[in-house]
Short mmCIF file of C-alpha atoms in Angstrom, two decimals:
data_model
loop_
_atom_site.label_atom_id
_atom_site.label_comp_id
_atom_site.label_asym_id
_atom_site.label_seq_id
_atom_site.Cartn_x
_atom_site.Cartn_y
_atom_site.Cartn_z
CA UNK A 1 -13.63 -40.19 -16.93
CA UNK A 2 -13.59 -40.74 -13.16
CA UNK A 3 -14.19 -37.54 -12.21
CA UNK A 4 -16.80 -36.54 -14.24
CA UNK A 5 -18.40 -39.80 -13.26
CA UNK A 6 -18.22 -39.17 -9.29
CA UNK A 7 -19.21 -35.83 -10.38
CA UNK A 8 -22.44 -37.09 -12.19
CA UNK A 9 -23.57 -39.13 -9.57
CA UNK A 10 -23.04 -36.65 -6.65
CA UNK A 11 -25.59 -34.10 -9.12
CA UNK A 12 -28.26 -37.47 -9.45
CA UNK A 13 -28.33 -37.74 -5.72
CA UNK A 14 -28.27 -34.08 -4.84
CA UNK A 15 -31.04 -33.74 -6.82
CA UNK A 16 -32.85 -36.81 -5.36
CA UNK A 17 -33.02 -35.35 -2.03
CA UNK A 18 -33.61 -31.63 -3.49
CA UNK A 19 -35.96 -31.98 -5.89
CA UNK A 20 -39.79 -33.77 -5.48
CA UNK A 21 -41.04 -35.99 -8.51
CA UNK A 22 -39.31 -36.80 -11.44
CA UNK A 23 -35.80 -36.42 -10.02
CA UNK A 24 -35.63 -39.34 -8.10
CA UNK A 25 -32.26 -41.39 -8.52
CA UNK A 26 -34.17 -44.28 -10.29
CA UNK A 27 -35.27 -42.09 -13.19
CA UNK A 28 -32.12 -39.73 -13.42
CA UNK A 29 -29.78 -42.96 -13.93
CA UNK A 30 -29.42 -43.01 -17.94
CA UNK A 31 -27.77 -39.35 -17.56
CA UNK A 32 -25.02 -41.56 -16.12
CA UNK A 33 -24.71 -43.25 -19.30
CA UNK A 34 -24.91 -40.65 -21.51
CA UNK A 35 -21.84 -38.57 -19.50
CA UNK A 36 -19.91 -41.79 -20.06
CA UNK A 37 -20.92 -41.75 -23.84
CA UNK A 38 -19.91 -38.24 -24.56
CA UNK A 39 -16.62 -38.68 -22.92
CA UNK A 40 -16.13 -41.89 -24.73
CA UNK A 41 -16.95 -39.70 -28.06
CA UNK A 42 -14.90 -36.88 -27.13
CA UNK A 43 -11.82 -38.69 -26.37
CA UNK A 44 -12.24 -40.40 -29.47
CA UNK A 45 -12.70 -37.43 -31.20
CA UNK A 46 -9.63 -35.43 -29.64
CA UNK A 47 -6.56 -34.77 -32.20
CA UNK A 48 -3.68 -36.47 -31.38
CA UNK A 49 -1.53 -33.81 -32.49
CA UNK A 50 1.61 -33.15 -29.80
CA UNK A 51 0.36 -35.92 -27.57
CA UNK A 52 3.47 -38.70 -26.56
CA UNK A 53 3.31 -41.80 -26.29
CA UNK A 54 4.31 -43.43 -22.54
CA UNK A 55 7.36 -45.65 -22.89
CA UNK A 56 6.92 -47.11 -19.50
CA UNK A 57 10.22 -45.68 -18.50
CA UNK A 58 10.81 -42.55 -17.20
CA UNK A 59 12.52 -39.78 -18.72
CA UNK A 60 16.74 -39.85 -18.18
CA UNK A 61 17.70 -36.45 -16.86
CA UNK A 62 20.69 -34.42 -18.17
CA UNK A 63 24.31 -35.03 -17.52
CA UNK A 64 25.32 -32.48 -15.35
CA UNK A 65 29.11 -31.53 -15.11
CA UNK A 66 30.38 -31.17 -11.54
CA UNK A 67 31.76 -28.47 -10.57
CA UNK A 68 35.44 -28.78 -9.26
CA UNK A 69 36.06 -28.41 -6.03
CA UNK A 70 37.20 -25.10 -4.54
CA UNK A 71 41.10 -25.15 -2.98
CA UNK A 72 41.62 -23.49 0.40
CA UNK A 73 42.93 -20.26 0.67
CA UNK A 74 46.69 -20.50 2.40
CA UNK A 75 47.91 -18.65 5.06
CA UNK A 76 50.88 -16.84 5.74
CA UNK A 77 50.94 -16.95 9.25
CA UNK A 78 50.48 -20.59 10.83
CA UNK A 79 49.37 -18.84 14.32
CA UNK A 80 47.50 -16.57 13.34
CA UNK A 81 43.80 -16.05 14.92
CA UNK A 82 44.75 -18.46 17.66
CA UNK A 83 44.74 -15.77 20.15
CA UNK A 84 48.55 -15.57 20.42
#
């Protein structure tokens, strides 16, 4: 609802400095109202179907098995790529 609130009142004053006459902020006001209203009524209105509920808690990710660790290769030759 907050958007379309901030939304609503950025249109009411854009056309208050726009527009001459009737759109003046003090007699565009009630379209702020009736925004609110038909989000009211639309969430109201909205199936709940596949919607879940928030426990509070967040979800527990998956085990995950570690992976075991890799053994050295061994060498033959103690000495070797020591420049010798």
């Amino acid at each position: 609802m907050g958007p379309a609130v901030v939304t609503t009142i950025g249109v009411l004053f854009l056309l208050s400095e726009m527009g001459s006459g009737y759109f003046h902020i003090g007699h565009t006001y009630p379209v702020l109202f009736i925004v609110i209203g038909v989000i009211l009524l639309a969430s109201a209105v909205a199936p709940m179907d596949g919607h879940v509920e928030f426990s509070g808690a967040p979800p527990t990710p998956p085990p995950v098995n570690p992976t075991p660790p890799t053994v050295p290769p061994t060498y033959s030759n103690p000495y070797a790529g020591q420049g010798q």
